[in-house]
């Protein structure tokens, strides 16, 4: 059995439910029409979106994942870096849209994510640094960064939404905690980092030596 | 009778007559001999006379559990809860492991030891991660369980964790001479440690090396004891019995994911109800390339391997 890891699936994967991710114990999939309507509302960035969890309206607008029934944690910002507008306020720091090597601030960020074809402002929004933007120009909050990733990595996005790509914790038949793409993949250098393996099992002969012979 | 019905009532499920053998055998022995067999110097009369777990009445089960909780408290100096949570109707557990993502970090192995109260010295591990050669594919002739480099994954290798495959046709329960191990209704293969005589036939029968024997008195420091246990799962074991992965029966029958799935940093481990068509596990089985380990043996595992890419 060779060729264990082809880079493409041998047959296309049917699309997952495109509404709220169906969960046992929670309400079932919405009919297509209302799903579309919900999607449209999200697209319009409507803050008047119906009444999911008891959250203040601003929080609702911030967390589209929750509206879709996916529970995601906060994005893993480096210490003290957010909100970006505390420096990039558009006044003291005028946005410079020219593509260039960063030398001062953010020089520590090494872009290993298709660096030839991409740079900061392809994902970070030029005029509102507290947002990201999709290829369409639509602004999205950092908590919805999975939408941005999903533009290119559609197959992974699809698997993530049904709970197959990435880690889930919680209950197999109830509430699940998802992770954002960026909790495991640094967006600037997305390859999953190598780890030190934990201790191997003891060899049978090691056990005998420790116990002074087999029992 | 469908295959599944047959399997949920395996022939070794001890209708009563077959179990006399062990009773007669032990009955002829002295209490001292029983002590030697179980390695437990303080074997109580109640424990010695306890019948097969599946034959006990509700009240007897409660008595057994109360006795065990008392014994564990005396031994470890803290409260230990021994549950007897029953299978959830309409649930058969399935597990799928993504071979294209596992990096062989062994976080699952050690989370399992912690959760399930295995002996720490010598350490018994229910999960064995095999490092395999990409050139060779899934070939146990080219597997190494003792790899220990600075970093994983290693170039040219992939990793295949193996644990109990919770077979639909488990050879291990078939060979048990006393009916101390069986497949429960949710597909979990369990062991009654109080009934196991330690003959290790099941270990010889299991093609996955999933069963482990307590050769010595298990060494489990009280501060490392997980007090949340199940009678058929992670309660502290005596010397001289066989133990195995139960899909964390104490967690999964309460709706939680198994400990190995919770810890895996790569999200390679997928778990759920095979009978629920909206579950993650069903999505994997229906949409990914899936295989069963040693499928040719017809053990029919409910544990699957797949390629998520
Ligand atoms: S924790 Fe996950 S990645 Fe690590 S060895 Fe276990 S299955 Fe593989």
Short mmCIF file of C-alpha atoms and ligand atoms in Angstrom, two decimals:
data_model
loop_
_atom_site.label_atom_id
_atom_site.label_comp_id
_atom_site.label_asym_id
_atom_site.label_seq_id
_atom_site.Cartn_x
_atom_site.Cartn_y
_atom_site.Cartn_z
CA UNK A 1 0.00 0.00 0.00
CA UNK A 2 1.84 3.02 -1.24
CA UNK A 3 1.06 6.63 -1.67
CA UNK A 4 -0.64 7.06 1.68
CA UNK A 5 -1.18 10.75 1.57
CA UNK A 6 -2.30 12.09 -1.77
CA UNK A 7 -2.74 15.80 -1.61
CA UNK A 8 -6.23 15.75 -3.09
CA UNK A 9 -9.18 13.57 -2.19
CA UNK A 10 -9.83 11.02 -4.92
CA UNK A 11 -13.47 11.97 -5.19
CA UNK A 12 -15.30 15.18 -4.48
CA UNK A 13 -16.81 15.59 -1.05
CA UNK A 14 -20.45 16.59 -1.03
CA UNK A 15 -21.07 19.96 0.58
CA UNK A 16 -22.00 19.92 4.25
CA UNK A 17 -25.18 21.48 5.56
CA UNK A 18 -24.74 25.13 4.86
CA UNK A 19 -26.96 26.45 7.62
CA UNK A 20 -26.23 26.19 11.32
CA UNK A 21 -24.09 23.12 11.89
CA UNK A 22 -26.57 20.42 12.78
CA UNK A 23 -26.10 19.07 16.27
CA UNK A 24 -27.88 16.38 18.07
CA UNK A 25 -29.68 17.82 21.03
CA UNK A 26 -29.76 21.28 19.56
CA UNK A 27 -32.33 22.40 17.07
CA UNK A 28 -32.16 20.59 13.77
CA UNK A 29 -31.09 22.01 10.43
CA UNK A 30 -33.11 24.96 9.30
CA UNK A 31 -34.96 24.65 6.04
CA UNK A 32 -33.01 25.96 3.07
CA UNK A 33 -34.96 29.18 2.75
CA UNK A 34 -34.40 30.43 6.24
CA UNK A 35 -30.78 29.26 6.00
CA UNK A 36 -30.33 31.46 2.99
CA UNK A 37 -32.06 34.29 4.75
CA UNK A 38 -29.79 33.89 7.75
CA UNK A 39 -26.76 33.83 5.48
CA UNK A 40 -28.00 36.95 3.75
CA UNK A 41 -28.46 38.72 7.05
CA UNK A 42 -24.93 37.82 8.06
CA UNK A 43 -23.68 38.99 4.69
CA UNK A 44 -25.41 42.31 5.19
CA UNK A 45 -23.76 42.54 8.56
CA UNK A 46 -27.15 43.16 10.04
CA UNK A 47 -27.00 43.82 13.73
CA UNK A 48 -30.74 43.35 13.85
CA UNK A 49 -30.23 39.61 13.41
CA UNK A 50 -32.92 37.72 15.30
CA UNK A 51 -32.41 36.68 18.89
CA UNK A 52 -29.70 34.06 19.39
CA UNK A 53 -28.05 33.73 22.81
CA UNK A 54 -28.63 36.37 25.47
CA UNK A 55 -25.81 38.68 24.45
CA UNK A 56 -25.71 42.42 23.98
CA UNK A 57 -26.28 43.40 20.32
CA UNK A 58 -22.66 44.46 19.82
CA UNK A 59 -21.41 41.03 20.93
CA UNK A 60 -23.78 39.41 18.46
CA UNK A 61 -22.33 41.38 15.60
CA UNK A 62 -18.84 40.41 16.75
CA UNK A 63 -19.46 36.71 16.79
CA UNK A 64 -21.00 35.33 13.62
CA UNK A 65 -19.78 31.87 14.59
CA UNK A 66 -22.19 31.85 17.50
CA UNK A 67 -25.00 32.87 15.21
CA UNK A 68 -24.13 29.86 13.11
CA UNK A 69 -24.20 27.60 16.16
CA UNK A 70 -20.44 27.12 16.28
CA UNK A 71 -18.71 27.88 19.56
CA UNK A 72 -15.26 29.28 18.97
CA UNK A 73 -12.74 30.67 21.44
CA UNK A 74 -11.05 34.05 21.20
CA UNK A 75 -8.35 34.43 18.56
CA UNK A 76 -4.86 33.90 20.04
CA UNK A 77 -3.50 37.45 19.79
CA UNK A 78 0.01 38.12 21.03
CA UNK A 79 0.07 39.92 24.34
CA UNK A 80 -1.09 43.53 24.18
CA UNK A 81 -1.40 43.70 20.40
CA UNK A 82 -5.16 44.14 20.11
CA UNK A 83 -6.88 46.48 19.35
CA UNK A 84 -4.62 47.32 16.42
CA UNK A 85 -6.22 50.76 16.17
CA UNK A 86 -4.49 51.83 19.37
CA UNK A 87 -1.52 52.48 17.03
CA UNK A 88 -3.08 52.24 13.57
CA UNK A 89 -5.63 54.96 14.29
CA UNK A 90 -5.43 56.50 10.80
CA UNK A 91 -4.07 59.78 12.20
CA UNK A 92 -0.71 59.40 13.92
CA UNK A 93 -0.11 56.33 11.72
CA UNK A 94 -1.22 56.97 8.15
CA UNK A 95 -1.90 53.74 6.28
CA UNK A 96 0.81 53.01 3.73
CA UNK A 97 -0.62 50.60 1.19
CA UNK A 98 2.71 50.06 -0.60
CA UNK A 99 3.96 46.53 -0.49
CA UNK A 100 7.30 46.49 1.34
CA UNK A 101 9.51 44.67 3.80
CA UNK A 102 8.59 45.59 7.37
CA UNK A 103 11.62 46.69 9.33
CA UNK A 104 10.40 48.48 12.45
CA UNK A 105 7.26 47.13 14.07
CA UNK A 106 6.13 43.59 13.20
CA UNK A 107 9.59 42.77 11.84
CA UNK A 108 9.36 39.57 13.88
CA UNK A 109 6.55 38.26 11.69
CA UNK A 110 7.93 35.91 9.08
CA UNK A 111 5.46 35.37 6.30
CA UNK A 112 5.59 31.70 5.32
CA UNK A 113 2.18 31.59 3.76
CA UNK A 114 2.72 32.06 0.05
CA UNK A 115 4.94 35.13 0.60
CA UNK A 116 5.45 35.68 -3.13
CA UNK A 117 1.80 36.36 -3.77
CA UNK A 118 0.62 37.89 -0.53
CA UNK A 119 1.28 40.49 2.09
CA UNK A 120 -0.32 42.10 5.17
CA UNK A 121 -3.11 44.12 3.62
CA UNK A 122 -4.44 41.20 1.59
CA UNK A 123 -6.06 40.01 4.80
CA UNK A 124 -5.80 42.92 7.26
CA UNK A 125 -8.09 45.79 6.39
CA UNK A 126 -6.28 48.97 5.37
CA UNK A 127 -8.77 51.42 6.81
CA UNK A 128 -9.89 49.54 9.88
CA UNK A 129 -7.05 47.55 11.35
CA UNK A 130 -9.33 45.91 13.91
CA UNK A 131 -10.92 44.02 11.03
CA UNK A 132 -9.90 41.57 8.42
CA UNK A 133 -11.39 41.62 4.97
CA UNK A 134 -12.47 39.00 2.49
CA UNK A 135 -11.47 39.06 -1.16
CA UNK A 136 -14.79 40.77 -1.84
CA UNK A 137 -13.75 43.64 0.39
CA UNK A 138 -16.28 42.76 3.03
CA UNK A 139 -14.92 43.41 6.52
CA UNK A 140 -15.02 40.60 9.06
CA UNK A 141 -13.99 40.53 12.72
CA UNK A 142 -11.01 38.48 13.89
CA UNK A 143 -13.43 36.06 15.55
CA UNK A 144 -14.67 35.11 12.06
CA UNK A 145 -11.23 34.65 10.56
CA UNK A 146 -12.25 31.13 9.51
CA UNK A 147 -14.28 32.73 6.71
CA UNK A 148 -11.11 34.33 5.41
CA UNK A 149 -9.18 31.03 5.56
CA UNK A 150 -12.12 29.27 3.94
CA UNK A 151 -11.87 31.42 0.82
CA UNK A 152 -8.85 29.45 -0.33
CA UNK A 153 -9.05 26.32 1.82
CA UNK A 154 -12.64 25.47 1.04
CA UNK A 155 -12.25 21.73 1.56
CA UNK A 156 -10.79 22.23 5.04
CA UNK A 157 -13.45 24.82 5.88
CA UNK A 158 -16.18 22.39 4.90
CA UNK A 159 -14.67 19.62 7.04
CA UNK A 160 -14.14 22.02 9.94
CA UNK A 161 -17.79 23.05 9.96
CA UNK A 162 -18.99 19.47 10.26
CA UNK A 163 -16.41 18.80 12.98
CA UNK A 164 -13.99 16.64 11.04
CA UNK A 165 -11.03 18.95 10.39
CA UNK A 166 -9.58 20.19 13.66
CA UNK A 167 -10.14 19.46 17.27
CA UNK A 168 -13.49 19.31 19.08
CA UNK A 169 -13.89 19.03 22.80
CA UNK A 170 -16.93 18.73 25.02
CA UNK A 171 -19.77 16.35 24.32
CA UNK A 172 -20.19 13.95 21.43
CA UNK A 173 -23.94 14.30 21.78
CA UNK A 174 -24.19 17.91 22.93
CA UNK A 175 -22.34 21.21 23.16
CA UNK A 176 -18.94 21.19 21.50
CA UNK A 177 -16.09 23.63 21.72
CA UNK A 178 -14.51 24.38 18.35
CA UNK A 179 -11.16 26.01 17.72
CA UNK A 180 -10.49 28.72 15.17
CA UNK A 181 -8.09 27.82 12.35
CA UNK A 182 -5.60 30.24 13.89
CA UNK A 183 -5.61 28.43 17.25
CA UNK A 184 -3.58 25.65 15.61
CA UNK A 185 -2.17 27.31 12.49
CA UNK A 186 -0.30 30.56 12.82
CA UNK A 187 -1.82 32.50 9.92
CA UNK A 188 1.58 33.93 8.98
CA UNK A 189 3.24 30.51 9.07
CA UNK A 190 0.49 27.93 8.98
CA UNK A 191 2.34 24.62 8.98
CA UNK A 192 1.52 22.67 12.16
CA UNK A 193 4.60 22.84 14.34
CA UNK A 194 6.54 19.69 15.23
CA UNK A 195 6.29 18.52 18.84
CA UNK A 196 8.48 16.62 21.24
CA UNK A 197 6.86 13.20 21.64
CA UNK A 198 5.94 12.10 25.15
CA UNK A 199 7.71 9.11 26.72
CA UNK A 200 7.67 5.82 24.80
CA UNK A 201 6.41 2.63 26.46
CA UNK A 202 8.87 0.60 28.50
CA UNK A 203 10.37 -2.33 26.65
CA UNK A 204 9.59 -5.69 28.27
CA UNK A 205 13.25 -6.23 29.13
CA UNK A 206 13.39 -2.86 30.92
CA UNK A 207 10.52 -3.91 33.17
CA UNK A 208 12.29 -7.15 34.06
CA UNK A 209 15.52 -5.37 34.83
CA UNK A 210 13.76 -2.96 37.16
CA UNK A 211 11.86 -5.68 38.98
CA UNK A 212 14.75 -8.08 39.18
CA UNK A 213 13.45 -10.60 36.68
CA UNK A 214 10.12 -11.71 35.33
CA UNK A 215 7.48 -12.73 37.81
CA UNK B 1 -31.77 -12.84 14.17
CA UNK B 2 -29.51 -10.29 12.54
CA UNK B 3 -25.76 -10.38 13.00
CA UNK B 4 -25.95 -7.41 15.28
CA UNK B 5 -28.54 -8.93 17.57
CA UNK B 6 -26.46 -12.04 17.78
CA UNK B 7 -23.44 -10.01 18.67
CA UNK B 8 -25.08 -8.03 21.38
CA UNK B 9 -26.02 -11.32 23.00
CA UNK B 10 -22.80 -13.23 22.51
CA UNK B 11 -22.91 -16.95 23.28
CA UNK B 12 -20.44 -16.50 26.11
CA UNK B 13 -22.89 -14.23 27.90
CA UNK B 14 -23.25 -16.89 30.54
CA UNK B 15 -26.84 -17.96 30.69
CA UNK B 16 -26.12 -19.56 34.02
CA UNK B 17 -25.11 -23.13 33.29
CA UNK B 18 -21.67 -22.39 31.84
CA UNK B 19 -20.68 -20.31 34.80
CA UNK B 20 -20.88 -23.14 37.23
CA UNK B 21 -17.48 -24.29 36.07
CA UNK B 22 -15.62 -21.45 37.67
CA UNK B 23 -17.71 -21.56 40.81
CA UNK B 24 -17.01 -25.25 41.28
CA UNK B 25 -13.38 -24.76 40.55
CA UNK B 26 -13.00 -22.00 43.08
CA UNK B 27 -15.37 -23.55 45.51
CA UNK B 28 -13.02 -26.48 45.80
CA UNK B 29 -10.13 -24.15 46.45
CA UNK B 30 -9.42 -22.67 49.83
CA UNK B 31 -9.69 -18.98 50.61
CA UNK B 32 -5.92 -18.93 50.76
CA UNK B 33 -5.77 -20.13 47.22
CA UNK B 34 -8.19 -17.43 46.18
CA UNK B 35 -5.90 -14.96 47.85
CA UNK B 36 -3.00 -16.27 45.84
CA UNK B 37 -5.03 -16.12 42.62
CA UNK B 38 -6.13 -12.55 42.99
CA UNK B 39 -3.05 -11.34 44.78
CA UNK B 40 -5.29 -9.57 47.22
CA UNK B 41 -4.42 -10.44 50.76
CA UNK B 42 -7.62 -8.96 52.12
CA UNK B 43 -10.12 -10.65 49.83
CA UNK B 44 -13.41 -10.38 51.68
CA UNK B 45 -15.96 -13.14 51.89
CA UNK B 46 -18.38 -11.01 49.87
CA UNK B 47 -15.88 -10.51 47.11
CA UNK B 48 -14.98 -14.17 47.07
CA UNK B 49 -18.63 -15.11 46.78
CA UNK B 50 -19.58 -12.42 44.24
CA UNK B 51 -21.21 -13.91 41.15
CA UNK B 52 -20.81 -12.91 37.52
CA UNK B 53 -21.65 -9.22 37.23
CA UNK B 54 -24.32 -9.80 34.62
CA UNK B 55 -26.22 -12.17 36.90
CA UNK B 56 -26.45 -9.75 39.80
CA UNK B 57 -29.74 -8.19 40.78
CA UNK B 58 -30.00 -4.39 41.00
CA UNK B 59 -29.60 -4.53 44.77
CA UNK B 60 -26.60 -6.82 44.56
CA UNK B 61 -24.91 -4.45 42.12
CA UNK B 62 -25.47 -1.57 44.53
CA UNK B 63 -24.00 -3.65 47.35
CA UNK B 64 -20.96 -4.55 45.27
CA UNK B 65 -20.41 -0.92 44.32
CA UNK B 66 -20.79 0.25 47.92
CA UNK B 67 -18.27 -2.37 49.04
CA UNK B 68 -15.79 -1.33 46.35
CA UNK B 69 -16.15 2.36 47.16
CA UNK B 70 -15.44 1.55 50.81
CA UNK B 71 -12.40 -0.54 49.92
CA UNK B 72 -10.99 2.15 47.62
CA UNK B 73 -11.52 4.80 50.25
CA UNK B 74 -9.59 2.71 52.75
CA UNK B 75 -6.83 2.06 50.24
CA UNK B 76 -6.41 5.52 48.69
CA UNK B 77 -7.71 7.71 51.48
CA UNK B 78 -10.17 9.57 49.24
CA UNK B 79 -13.69 9.24 47.88
CA UNK B 80 -13.89 7.18 44.72
CA UNK B 81 -17.12 7.03 42.77
CA UNK B 82 -17.83 3.73 41.05
CA UNK B 83 -20.61 4.18 38.50
CA UNK B 84 -22.54 1.53 36.66
CA UNK B 85 -23.90 3.77 33.91
CA UNK B 86 -25.79 1.67 31.39
CA UNK B 87 -25.51 1.88 27.58
CA UNK B 88 -27.61 4.68 26.05
CA UNK B 89 -30.41 3.18 23.91
CA UNK B 90 -29.91 3.85 20.19
CA UNK B 91 -26.18 4.41 20.53
CA UNK B 92 -23.35 2.33 19.12
CA UNK B 93 -20.01 4.02 19.53
CA UNK B 94 -17.61 4.43 16.67
CA UNK B 95 -14.16 5.92 16.49
CA UNK B 96 -12.18 7.19 13.54
CA UNK B 97 -8.54 8.21 13.52
CA UNK B 98 -7.09 10.46 10.85
CA UNK B 99 -3.80 8.95 9.69
CA UNK B 100 -3.04 11.97 7.54
CA UNK B 101 -2.94 14.19 10.62
CA UNK B 102 -1.58 12.16 13.54
CA UNK B 103 1.97 13.26 14.27
CA UNK B 104 2.78 10.57 16.82
CA UNK B 105 3.17 12.92 19.79
CA UNK B 106 1.75 10.35 22.27
CA UNK B 107 -0.35 12.95 24.10
CA UNK B 108 -3.26 10.50 23.77
CA UNK B 109 -1.29 7.62 25.32
CA UNK B 110 -0.56 9.54 28.49
CA UNK B 111 -3.94 11.23 28.78
CA UNK B 112 -5.41 7.74 28.68
CA UNK B 113 -3.16 6.48 31.48
CA UNK B 114 -4.19 9.43 33.65
CA UNK B 115 -7.89 9.12 32.96
CA UNK B 116 -8.12 5.37 33.31
CA UNK B 117 -6.05 4.72 36.43
CA UNK B 118 -3.53 2.39 34.85
CA UNK B 119 -0.60 1.16 36.89
CA UNK B 120 2.18 3.75 36.77
CA UNK B 121 5.05 1.41 37.54
CA UNK B 122 5.41 -0.53 35.43
CA UNK B 123 3.27 1.78 33.32
CA UNK B 124 0.48 0.06 31.45
CA UNK B 125 -0.55 1.87 28.28
CA UNK B 126 -3.74 1.07 26.40
CA UNK B 127 -2.74 3.03 23.29
CA UNK B 128 0.33 2.10 21.32
CA UNK B 129 1.48 4.51 18.64
CA UNK B 130 3.22 2.75 15.78
CA UNK B 131 5.70 4.69 13.70
CA UNK B 132 5.50 3.34 10.18
CA UNK B 133 7.40 3.76 6.99
CA UNK B 134 5.66 5.81 4.31
CA UNK B 135 7.34 3.63 1.70
CA UNK B 136 5.86 0.50 3.26
CA UNK B 137 2.39 1.78 4.08
CA UNK B 138 0.40 0.12 6.86
CA UNK B 139 2.72 -2.78 7.50
CA UNK B 140 3.28 -3.96 11.06
CA UNK B 141 6.52 -5.61 9.97
CA UNK B 142 7.90 -2.11 9.60
CA UNK B 143 6.42 -0.59 12.72
CA UNK B 144 8.27 0.84 15.70
CA UNK B 145 6.46 1.60 18.96
CA UNK B 146 9.55 2.79 20.84
CA UNK B 147 10.56 5.75 18.66
CA UNK B 148 11.79 8.70 20.67
CA UNK B 149 13.32 11.47 18.53
CA UNK B 150 13.56 15.12 19.53
CA UNK B 151 10.65 16.02 17.31
CA UNK B 152 7.77 14.33 15.56
CA UNK B 153 6.67 13.84 12.84
CA UNK B 154 9.85 12.31 11.42
CA UNK B 155 10.59 12.63 7.73
CA UNK B 156 9.39 9.63 5.76
CA UNK B 157 7.18 8.25 8.51
CA UNK B 158 3.57 8.25 9.52
CA UNK B 159 1.98 7.33 12.82
CA UNK B 160 -0.75 4.87 13.62
CA UNK B 161 -2.09 4.72 17.18
CA UNK B 162 -3.60 1.33 17.99
CA UNK B 163 -5.96 0.62 20.86
CA UNK B 164 -8.95 -1.66 21.41
CA UNK B 165 -10.90 -1.72 18.15
CA UNK B 166 -14.20 -2.58 19.92
CA UNK B 167 -14.93 -5.30 17.39
CA UNK B 168 -18.40 -6.39 16.45
CA UNK B 169 -17.03 -9.93 16.45
CA UNK B 170 -14.51 -9.79 19.27
CA UNK B 171 -12.31 -12.91 19.37
CA UNK B 172 -11.29 -12.03 22.94
CA UNK B 173 -14.74 -12.45 24.46
CA UNK B 174 -15.22 -15.70 22.57
CA UNK B 175 -12.22 -17.37 24.19
CA UNK B 176 -12.80 -16.21 27.76
CA UNK B 177 -13.47 -19.45 29.65
CA UNK B 178 -15.45 -17.79 32.43
CA UNK B 179 -17.45 -15.06 30.69
CA UNK B 180 -15.60 -12.24 32.42
CA UNK B 181 -15.54 -10.09 29.29
CA UNK B 182 -18.31 -9.25 26.84
CA UNK B 183 -19.52 -6.72 24.29
CA UNK B 184 -22.11 -4.35 25.75
CA UNK B 185 -25.08 -2.99 23.81
CA UNK B 186 -23.32 0.23 22.80
CA UNK B 187 -20.48 -1.79 21.31
CA UNK B 188 -17.98 -1.37 24.14
CA UNK B 189 -16.08 -4.54 25.05
CA UNK B 190 -15.79 -4.60 28.83
CA UNK B 191 -14.10 -6.69 31.51
CA UNK B 192 -15.41 -7.60 34.96
CA UNK B 193 -12.16 -7.50 36.94
CA UNK B 194 -13.80 -9.31 39.83
CA UNK B 195 -14.63 -12.26 37.61
CA UNK B 196 -11.45 -12.39 35.50
CA UNK B 197 -9.25 -15.34 36.50
CA UNK B 198 -6.19 -13.96 34.72
CA UNK B 199 -5.73 -16.80 32.22
CA UNK B 200 -4.85 -14.29 29.45
CA UNK B 201 -6.54 -16.29 26.70
CA UNK B 202 -8.11 -13.03 25.50
CA UNK B 203 -4.67 -11.46 25.15
CA UNK B 204 -3.62 -14.32 22.92
CA UNK B 205 -6.80 -14.00 20.88
CA UNK B 206 -6.70 -10.23 20.31
CA UNK B 207 -4.98 -9.43 17.00
CA UNK B 208 -4.42 -5.80 18.03
CA UNK B 209 -2.46 -6.26 21.26
CA UNK B 210 -5.14 -4.24 22.96
CA UNK B 211 -5.35 -6.20 26.21
CA UNK B 212 -2.91 -5.76 29.05
CA UNK B 213 -2.20 -7.84 32.12
CA UNK B 214 -1.43 -6.69 35.63
CA UNK B 215 1.56 -8.90 36.34
CA UNK B 216 2.22 -7.14 39.60
CA UNK B 217 0.16 -5.18 42.09
CA UNK B 218 -0.75 -2.04 40.09
CA UNK B 219 1.15 0.93 41.42
CA UNK B 220 -1.22 3.90 41.42
CA UNK B 221 -0.33 6.79 43.75
CA UNK B 222 -3.42 8.18 45.48
CA UNK B 223 -2.78 11.71 44.22
CA UNK B 224 -2.84 10.45 40.64
CA UNK B 225 -6.05 8.47 41.07
CA UNK B 226 -8.99 9.63 38.97
CA UNK B 227 -11.89 9.23 41.40
CA UNK B 228 -14.52 9.29 38.68
CA UNK B 229 -14.78 5.65 37.72
CA UNK B 230 -17.00 2.99 36.19
CA UNK B 231 -17.31 -0.58 37.43
CA UNK B 232 -16.51 -1.95 33.96
CA UNK B 233 -13.92 0.67 33.15
CA UNK B 234 -11.32 2.68 35.00
CA UNK B 235 -11.84 1.65 38.62
CA UNK B 236 -8.58 0.58 40.27
CA UNK B 237 -7.70 -2.96 39.29
CA UNK B 238 -6.24 -5.75 41.41
CA UNK B 239 -3.16 -7.74 40.47
CA UNK B 240 -3.70 -10.63 38.09
CA UNK B 241 -6.47 -9.29 35.85
CA UNK B 242 -6.63 -8.18 32.23
CA UNK B 243 -7.61 -4.62 31.30
CA UNK B 244 -8.21 -2.69 28.08
CA UNK B 245 -9.54 0.48 26.45
CA UNK B 246 -13.28 0.98 27.00
CA UNK B 247 -13.65 4.19 24.92
CA UNK B 248 -13.58 5.86 28.37
CA UNK B 249 -16.88 4.24 29.32
CA UNK B 250 -17.08 6.51 32.40
CA UNK B 251 -17.02 9.58 30.14
CA UNK B 252 -18.71 8.52 26.93
CA UNK B 253 -21.80 7.03 28.54
CA UNK B 254 -22.28 10.47 30.07
CA UNK B 255 -21.99 12.21 26.71
CA UNK B 256 -18.37 13.35 26.88
CA UNK B 257 -15.62 12.61 24.38
CA UNK B 258 -13.00 10.03 25.37
CA UNK B 259 -9.86 11.47 26.99
CA UNK B 260 -7.67 10.64 23.97
CA UNK B 261 -9.96 12.59 21.63
CA UNK B 262 -10.04 15.55 24.04
CA UNK B 263 -6.26 15.85 24.26
CA UNK B 264 -5.13 15.23 20.67
CA UNK B 265 -3.49 18.48 19.52
CA UNK B 266 -3.97 17.67 15.84
CA UNK B 267 -7.66 16.80 16.09
CA UNK B 268 -6.98 13.40 14.54
CA UNK B 269 -9.44 11.58 16.75
CA UNK B 270 -13.15 11.54 15.91
CA UNK B 271 -15.76 9.90 18.06
CA UNK B 272 -19.52 9.56 18.02
CA UNK B 273 -22.67 7.55 17.58
CA UNK B 274 -22.66 5.33 14.51
CA UNK B 275 -26.46 5.28 14.50
CA UNK B 276 -26.79 9.08 14.32
CA UNK B 277 -26.61 10.09 10.68
CA UNK B 278 -25.70 13.68 11.60
CA UNK B 279 -22.69 12.69 13.69
CA UNK B 280 -19.08 13.50 12.87
CA UNK B 281 -18.24 9.83 12.72
CA UNK B 282 -20.87 9.17 10.09
CA UNK B 283 -19.61 12.08 8.01
CA UNK B 284 -16.14 10.55 8.09
CA UNK B 285 -17.38 7.10 7.14
CA UNK B 286 -19.52 8.45 4.32
CA UNK B 287 -17.10 10.98 2.84
CA UNK B 288 -13.51 9.97 3.54
CA UNK B 289 -11.30 7.10 2.53
CA UNK B 290 -11.64 4.70 5.46
CA UNK B 291 -10.12 1.37 6.32
CA UNK B 292 -10.26 -1.14 9.14
CA UNK B 293 -7.07 -2.50 10.62
CA UNK B 294 -6.55 -6.19 9.80
CA UNK B 295 -9.90 -6.29 8.09
CA UNK B 296 -9.12 -9.73 6.67
CA UNK B 297 -9.52 -11.23 10.14
CA UNK B 298 -13.22 -10.38 10.09
CA UNK B 299 -13.19 -8.98 13.61
CA UNK B 300 -15.33 -6.10 12.29
CA UNK B 301 -13.92 -3.21 14.32
CA UNK B 302 -15.97 -0.16 15.24
CA UNK B 303 -12.67 1.70 15.18
CA UNK B 304 -11.73 3.08 11.78
CA UNK B 305 -8.71 4.74 10.23
CA UNK B 306 -9.18 7.41 7.59
CA UNK B 307 -7.37 9.98 5.49
CA UNK B 308 -8.76 13.44 6.13
CA UNK B 309 -6.87 15.22 3.37
S1 LIG C 1 -2.38 12.81 20.48
FE1 LIG C 1 -3.18 12.87 18.35
S2 LIG C 1 -1.40 13.45 17.10
FE2 LIG C 1 -0.58 12.81 19.10
S3 LIG C 1 -0.15 10.58 18.82
FE3 LIG C 1 -2.22 10.71 19.66
S4 LIG C 1 -3.57 10.70 17.85
FE4 LIG C 1 -1.50 11.20 17.12
#
